[in-house]
Amino acid sequence: MRFWRHQEQARSATARLLWGFALAVLLLVAAVHGGLVLAWLGVSWLLGGHLPFPAGFAAVNIGMTLFLVLGGWWVETDHLRAGGLRLAERIGARPARPERSLAEQAFANVVQELCIAAHMATPRAMVLPRTAAINAFAAGWGEDDAVIAVTQGALDHLSREELQGMVAHELSHLHEGDTRLKMQLAGMVYGLELVYRFGESMCGRGGAMWWFGSAIKAAGFAGWLAGRWLKAAVSRQREYLADARAVQWTRSKDGLGGVLRKVMGQRQAAGYDARRGQYALDHHAVQHMLLVDVQGCSRWAERLATHPALPDRVRRIYGRPMPAMPLQRLPA
């Protein structure tokens, strides 16, 4: 794997997509104003006369739209400011206990070793004890509240080399500021969604307000959809970047590559119940932060997936397609 080239490509694509967010907001403002102009003309036509536009019509439309988008962004971001530790505890993670389990001792040691090698502050090592699926996530606004959480399934089935690949991937997200970026993207999408909700509330009043509400809803839905698509596209590029960084830091394709292939094997295993195995991972606040996406999404949700397809990630790491690996439970 040419990890330097893959990292540079991912960074360039991310920068372009972030400019796309700014463009989406501008288009949303223009769409809302255009829709309200058409709604006003429609109401005027129904009344059988020519109603002049009120003073400040454009300024109010643009100001209200920006207020909803930026206000919603600020509110949602403020909700996430509780930090990575609080978020991990919220979905049931607990601190790793190296003194009680060899697997958790190995996990804590790997985190410390890689942080020393990468010249990074050591995040809190945490475990999701009731989750059988192989997965992990990193969260936090900064060094003080940074966490790396792995599932019990990862501890049960991954070798030390694979655990290094998984932890290196999550450390890359912290090193590149991806955890902060993803929380901010969640706030942006929420702000775009507020425009749609505002239009919906106007529709509920009936009469002429229904026309104006419908125009705002249509523009708001387009903005929300564009925001979701951009968020998913940015997230996929950061996953490619973290994959390339993990191979660079560990100098091993079989570390992270083995993790992804075992995830494929776990999902193909007979009798594996994805719904039960992914306990706590389907929480909306962490889905976009996971190492691999949750299984069982609808086709509509897959189009807005925040993670690249597993075979594609494996092919990038090895330079060719690779099969799934069967699971083998490690001795406790």
PDB file of N, CA and C in Angstrom, residues 93-153:
ATOM      1  N   ALA A  93     -19.706   2.071  27.676  1.00  0.00           N
ATOM      2  CA  ALA A  93     -18.287   1.709  27.765  1.00  0.00           C
ATOM      3  C   ALA A  93     -17.777   1.932  29.198  1.00  0.00           C
ATOM      4  N   ARG A  94     -16.783   1.150  29.582  1.00  0.00           N
ATOM      5  CA  ARG A  94     -16.144   1.289  30.900  1.00  0.00           C
ATOM      6  C   ARG A  94     -14.632   1.296  30.695  1.00  0.00           C
ATOM      7  N   PRO A  95     -13.878   1.812  31.666  1.00  0.00           N
ATOM      8  CA  PRO A  95     -12.409   1.796  31.518  1.00  0.00           C
ATOM      9  C   PRO A  95     -11.876   0.374  31.409  1.00  0.00           C
ATOM     10  N   ALA A  96     -10.822   0.195  30.624  1.00  0.00           N
ATOM     11  CA  ALA A  96     -10.185  -1.128  30.513  1.00  0.00           C
ATOM     12  C   ALA A  96      -9.607  -1.528  31.873  1.00  0.00           C
ATOM     13  N   ARG A  97      -9.632  -2.839  32.160  1.00  0.00           N
ATOM     14  CA  ARG A  97      -9.139  -3.354  33.450  1.00  0.00           C
ATOM     15  C   ARG A  97      -7.982  -4.314  33.184  1.00  0.00           C
ATOM     16  N   PRO A  98      -6.783  -3.791  33.003  1.00  0.00           N
ATOM     17  CA  PRO A  98      -5.629  -4.637  32.656  1.00  0.00           C
ATOM     18  C   PRO A  98      -5.330  -5.698  33.708  1.00  0.00           C
ATOM     19  N   GLU A  99      -5.677  -5.408  34.971  1.00  0.00           N
ATOM     20  CA  GLU A  99      -5.352  -6.345  36.050  1.00  0.00           C
ATOM     21  C   GLU A  99      -6.282  -7.559  36.066  1.00  0.00           C
ATOM     22  N   ARG A 100      -7.372  -7.521  35.341  1.00  0.00           N
ATOM     23  CA  ARG A 100      -8.352  -8.601  35.406  1.00  0.00           C
ATOM     24  C   ARG A 100      -8.439  -9.422  34.134  1.00  0.00           C
ATOM     25  N   SER A 101      -7.787  -8.991  33.065  1.00  0.00           N
ATOM     26  CA  SER A 101      -7.929  -9.705  31.794  1.00  0.00           C
ATOM     27  C   SER A 101      -6.664  -9.522  30.968  1.00  0.00           C
ATOM     28  N   LEU A 102      -6.152 -10.646  30.415  1.00  0.00           N
ATOM     29  CA  LEU A 102      -4.964 -10.567  29.561  1.00  0.00           C
ATOM     30  C   LEU A 102      -5.245  -9.765  28.303  1.00  0.00           C
ATOM     31  N   ALA A 103      -6.468  -9.952  27.743  1.00  0.00           N
ATOM     32  CA  ALA A 103      -6.822  -9.229  26.527  1.00  0.00           C
ATOM     33  C   ALA A 103      -6.861  -7.724  26.780  1.00  0.00           C
ATOM     34  N   GLU A 104      -7.426  -7.310  27.907  1.00  0.00           N
ATOM     35  CA  GLU A 104      -7.503  -5.877  28.210  1.00  0.00           C
ATOM     36  C   GLU A 104      -6.120  -5.328  28.569  1.00  0.00           C
ATOM     37  N   GLN A 105      -5.283  -6.172  29.148  1.00  0.00           N
ATOM     38  CA  GLN A 105      -3.900  -5.739  29.413  1.00  0.00           C
ATOM     39  C   GLN A 105      -3.165  -5.504  28.096  1.00  0.00           C
ATOM     40  N   ALA A 106      -3.353  -6.418  27.144  1.00  0.00           N
ATOM     41  CA  ALA A 106      -2.715  -6.256  25.838  1.00  0.00           C
ATOM     42  C   ALA A 106      -3.227  -5.001  25.147  1.00  0.00           C
ATOM     43  N   PHE A 107      -4.529  -4.755  25.239  1.00  0.00           N
ATOM     44  CA  PHE A 107      -5.130  -3.558  24.636  1.00  0.00           C
ATOM     45  C   PHE A 107      -4.522  -2.290  25.244  1.00  0.00           C
ATOM     46  N   ALA A 108      -4.465  -2.217  26.565  1.00  0.00           N
ATOM     47  CA  ALA A 108      -3.907  -1.025  27.228  1.00  0.00           C
ATOM     48  C   ALA A 108      -2.432  -0.841  26.863  1.00  0.00           C
ATOM     49  N   ASN A 109      -1.688  -1.942  26.785  1.00  0.00           N
ATOM     50  CA  ASN A 109      -0.268  -1.856  26.420  1.00  0.00           C
ATOM     51  C   ASN A 109      -0.087  -1.348  24.990  1.00  0.00           C
ATOM     52  N   VAL A 110      -0.922  -1.849  24.072  1.00  0.00           N
ATOM     53  CA  VAL A 110      -0.838  -1.426  22.665  1.00  0.00           C
ATOM     54  C   VAL A 110      -1.120   0.072  22.542  1.00  0.00           C
ATOM     55  N   VAL A 111      -2.112   0.560  23.263  1.00  0.00           N
ATOM     56  CA  VAL A 111      -2.431   1.997  23.222  1.00  0.00           C
ATOM     57  C   VAL A 111      -1.221   2.815  23.677  1.00  0.00           C
ATOM     58  N   GLN A 112      -0.610   2.398  24.779  1.00  0.00           N
ATOM     59  CA  GLN A 112       0.548   3.143  25.307  1.00  0.00           C
ATOM     60  C   GLN A 112       1.732   3.081  24.345  1.00  0.00           C
ATOM     61  N   GLU A 113       2.003   1.899  23.793  1.00  0.00           N
ATOM     62  CA  GLU A 113       3.145   1.743  22.885  1.00  0.00           C
ATOM     63  C   GLU A 113       3.003   2.613  21.643  1.00  0.00           C
ATOM     64  N   LEU A 114       1.826   2.575  21.046  1.00  0.00           N
ATOM     65  CA  LEU A 114       1.627   3.341  19.812  1.00  0.00           C
ATOM     66  C   LEU A 114       1.631   4.841  20.083  1.00  0.00           C
ATOM     67  N   CYS A 115       1.112   5.251  21.229  1.00  0.00           N
ATOM     68  CA  CYS A 115       1.134   6.686  21.561  1.00  0.00           C
ATOM     69  C   CYS A 115       2.572   7.172  21.751  1.00  0.00           C
ATOM     70  N   ILE A 116       3.408   6.355  22.369  1.00  0.00           N
ATOM     71  CA  ILE A 116       4.826   6.727  22.532  1.00  0.00           C
ATOM     72  C   ILE A 116       5.482   6.834  21.155  1.00  0.00           C
ATOM     73  N   ALA A 117       5.211   5.858  20.282  1.00  0.00           N
ATOM     74  CA  ALA A 117       5.812   5.868  18.946  1.00  0.00           C
ATOM     75  C   ALA A 117       5.322   7.050  18.117  1.00  0.00           C
ATOM     76  N   ALA A 118       4.056   7.466  18.318  1.00  0.00           N
ATOM     77  CA  ALA A 118       3.476   8.558  17.524  1.00  0.00           C
ATOM     78  C   ALA A 118       3.633   9.913  18.201  1.00  0.00           C
ATOM     79  N   HIS A 119       4.280   9.939  19.372  1.00  0.00           N
ATOM     80  CA  HIS A 119       4.466  11.187  20.144  1.00  0.00           C
ATOM     81  C   HIS A 119       3.113  11.844  20.426  1.00  0.00           C
ATOM     82  N   MET A 120       2.191  11.038  20.923  1.00  0.00           N
ATOM     83  CA  MET A 120       0.850  11.532  21.246  1.00  0.00           C
ATOM     84  C   MET A 120       0.567  11.311  22.724  1.00  0.00           C
ATOM     85  N   ALA A 121      -0.319  12.148  23.282  1.00  0.00           N
ATOM     86  CA  ALA A 121      -0.807  11.901  24.639  1.00  0.00           C
ATOM     87  C   ALA A 121      -1.674  10.636  24.621  1.00  0.00           C
ATOM     88  N   THR A 122      -1.610   9.876  25.692  1.00  0.00           N
ATOM     89  CA  THR A 122      -2.346   8.603  25.724  1.00  0.00           C
ATOM     90  C   THR A 122      -3.818   8.835  26.050  1.00  0.00           C
ATOM     91  N   PRO A 123      -4.726   8.429  25.174  1.00  0.00           N
ATOM     92  CA  PRO A 123      -6.164   8.559  25.492  1.00  0.00           C
ATOM     93  C   PRO A 123      -6.588   7.487  26.480  1.00  0.00           C
ATOM     94  N   ARG A 124      -7.784   7.639  27.047  1.00  0.00           N
ATOM     95  CA  ARG A 124      -8.311   6.611  27.942  1.00  0.00           C
ATOM     96  C   ARG A 124      -8.671   5.376  27.120  1.00  0.00           C
ATOM     97  N   ALA A 125      -8.248   4.220  27.591  1.00  0.00           N
ATOM     98  CA  ALA A 125      -8.588   2.950  26.941  1.00  0.00           C
ATOM     99  C   ALA A 125      -9.872   2.427  27.565  1.00  0.00           C
ATOM    100  N   MET A 126     -10.892   2.192  26.734  1.00  0.00           N
ATOM    101  CA  MET A 126     -12.190   1.764  27.264  1.00  0.00           C
ATOM    102  C   MET A 126     -12.695   0.540  26.499  1.00  0.00           C
ATOM    103  N   VAL A 127     -13.642  -0.142  27.118  1.00  0.00           N
ATOM    104  CA  VAL A 127     -14.160  -1.399  26.559  1.00  0.00           C
ATOM    105  C   VAL A 127     -15.690  -1.358  26.562  1.00  0.00           C
ATOM    106  N   LEU A 128     -16.274  -1.828  25.460  1.00  0.00           N
ATOM    107  CA  LEU A 128     -17.727  -2.045  25.406  1.00  0.00           C
ATOM    108  C   LEU A 128     -17.960  -3.525  25.718  1.00  0.00           C
ATOM    109  N   PRO A 129     -18.237  -3.881  26.982  1.00  0.00           N
ATOM    110  CA  PRO A 129     -18.183  -5.288  27.411  1.00  0.00           C
ATOM    111  C   PRO A 129     -19.293  -6.178  26.873  1.00  0.00           C
ATOM    112  N   ARG A 130     -20.398  -5.618  26.414  1.00  0.00           N
ATOM    113  CA  ARG A 130     -21.526  -6.457  25.988  1.00  0.00           C
ATOM    114  C   ARG A 130     -21.712  -6.472  24.479  1.00  0.00           C
ATOM    115  N   THR A 131     -20.694  -6.032  23.734  1.00  0.00           N
ATOM    116  CA  THR A 131     -20.830  -5.953  22.282  1.00  0.00           C
ATOM    117  C   THR A 131     -19.955  -7.016  21.623  1.00  0.00           C
ATOM    118  N   ALA A 132     -20.583  -7.967  20.950  1.00  0.00           N
ATOM    119  CA  ALA A 132     -19.847  -9.091  20.363  1.00  0.00           C
ATOM    120  C   ALA A 132     -19.230  -8.753  19.012  1.00  0.00           C
ATOM    121  N   ALA A 133     -19.759  -7.760  18.309  1.00  0.00           N
ATOM    122  CA  ALA A 133     -19.216  -7.406  16.987  1.00  0.00           C
ATOM    123  C   ALA A 133     -17.807  -6.827  17.141  1.00  0.00           C
ATOM    124  N   ILE A 134     -16.961  -7.089  16.142  1.00  0.00           N
ATOM    125  CA  ILE A 134     -15.611  -6.518  16.154  1.00  0.00           C
ATOM    126  C   ILE A 134     -15.716  -5.074  15.673  1.00  0.00           C
ATOM    127  N   ASN A 135     -15.373  -4.140  16.549  1.00  0.00           N
ATOM    128  CA  ASN A 135     -15.483  -2.730  16.188  1.00  0.00           C
ATOM    129  C   ASN A 135     -14.736  -1.882  17.224  1.00  0.00           C
ATOM    130  N   ALA A 136     -14.630  -0.589  16.958  1.00  0.00           N
ATOM    131  CA  ALA A 136     -13.951   0.334  17.872  1.00  0.00           C
ATOM    132  C   ALA A 136     -14.312   1.750  17.461  1.00  0.00           C
ATOM    133  N   PHE A 137     -14.055   2.703  18.326  1.00  0.00           N
ATOM    134  CA  PHE A 137     -14.218   4.110  17.948  1.00  0.00           C
ATOM    135  C   PHE A 137     -13.340   4.989  18.829  1.00  0.00           C
ATOM    136  N   ALA A 138     -13.035   6.158  18.316  1.00  0.00           N
ATOM    137  CA  ALA A 138     -12.311   7.179  19.087  1.00  0.00           C
ATOM    138  C   ALA A 138     -13.204   8.398  19.160  1.00  0.00           C
ATOM    139  N   ALA A 139     -13.128   9.131  20.273  1.00  0.00           N
ATOM    140  CA  ALA A 139     -13.952  10.331  20.439  1.00  0.00           C
ATOM    141  C   ALA A 139     -13.203  11.307  21.329  1.00  0.00           C
ATOM    142  N   GLY A 140     -13.610  12.575  21.236  1.00  0.00           N
ATOM    143  CA  GLY A 140     -13.006  13.599  22.101  1.00  0.00           C
ATOM    144  C   GLY A 140     -12.708  14.869  21.337  1.00  0.00           C
ATOM    145  N   TRP A 141     -12.794  15.998  22.050  1.00  0.00           N
ATOM    146  CA  TRP A 141     -12.484  17.291  21.444  1.00  0.00           C
ATOM    147  C   TRP A 141     -11.000  17.593  21.493  1.00  0.00           C
ATOM    148  N   GLY A 142     -10.310  16.996  22.463  1.00  0.00           N
ATOM    149  CA  GLY A 142      -8.878  17.266  22.625  1.00  0.00           C
ATOM    150  C   GLY A 142      -8.222  16.176  23.458  1.00  0.00           C
ATOM    151  N   GLU A 143      -6.977  16.400  23.839  1.00  0.00           N
ATOM    152  CA  GLU A 143      -6.231  15.378  24.575  1.00  0.00           C
ATOM    153  C   GLU A 143      -6.875  15.070  25.922  1.00  0.00           C
ATOM    154  N   ASP A 144      -7.498  16.081  26.556  1.00  0.00           N
ATOM    155  CA  ASP A 144      -8.014  15.888  27.911  1.00  0.00           C
ATOM    156  C   ASP A 144      -9.186  14.917  27.973  1.00  0.00           C
ATOM    157  N   ASP A 145      -9.987  14.858  26.921  1.00  0.00           N
ATOM    158  CA  ASP A 145     -11.176  14.005  26.977  1.00  0.00           C
ATOM    159  C   ASP A 145     -11.168  12.925  25.896  1.00  0.00           C
ATOM    160  N   ALA A 146      -9.988  12.642  25.339  1.00  0.00           N
ATOM    161  CA  ALA A 146      -9.901  11.659  24.254  1.00  0.00           C
ATOM    162  C   ALA A 146     -10.027  10.234  24.804  1.00  0.00           C
ATOM    163  N   VAL A 147     -10.767   9.398  24.080  1.00  0.00           N
ATOM    164  CA  VAL A 147     -10.906   7.988  24.457  1.00  0.00           C
ATOM    165  C   VAL A 147     -10.780   7.134  23.209  1.00  0.00           C
ATOM    166  N   ILE A 148     -10.310   5.901  23.416  1.00  0.00           N
ATOM    167  CA  ILE A 148     -10.390   4.854  22.392  1.00  0.00           C
ATOM    168  C   ILE A 148     -11.121   3.687  23.037  1.00  0.00           C
ATOM    169  N   ALA A 149     -12.238   3.306  22.433  1.00  0.00           N
ATOM    170  CA  ALA A 149     -13.038   2.207  22.981  1.00  0.00           C
ATOM    171  C   ALA A 149     -13.069   1.067  21.979  1.00  0.00           C
ATOM    172  N   VAL A 150     -12.874  -0.151  22.467  1.00  0.00           N
ATOM    173  CA  VAL A 150     -12.980  -1.340  21.614  1.00  0.00           C
ATOM    174  C   VAL A 150     -14.062  -2.245  22.182  1.00  0.00           C
ATOM    175  N   THR A 151     -14.624  -3.071  21.321  1.00  0.00           N
ATOM    176  CA  THR A 151     -15.690  -3.975  21.765  1.00  0.00           C
ATOM    177  C   THR A 151     -15.097  -5.254  22.365  1.00  0.00           C
ATOM    178  N   GLN A 152     -15.931  -5.968  23.110  1.00  0.00           N
ATOM    179  CA  GLN A 152     -15.495  -7.259  23.662  1.00  0.00           C
ATOM    180  C   GLN A 152     -15.198  -8.238  22.525  1.00  0.00           C
ATOM    181  N   GLY A 153     -15.951  -8.118  21.428  1.00  0.00           N
ATOM    182  CA  GLY A 153     -15.704  -8.987  20.276  1.00  0.00           C
ATOM    183  C   GLY A 153     -14.306  -8.808  19.721  1.00  0.00           C
TER     184      GLY A 153
END
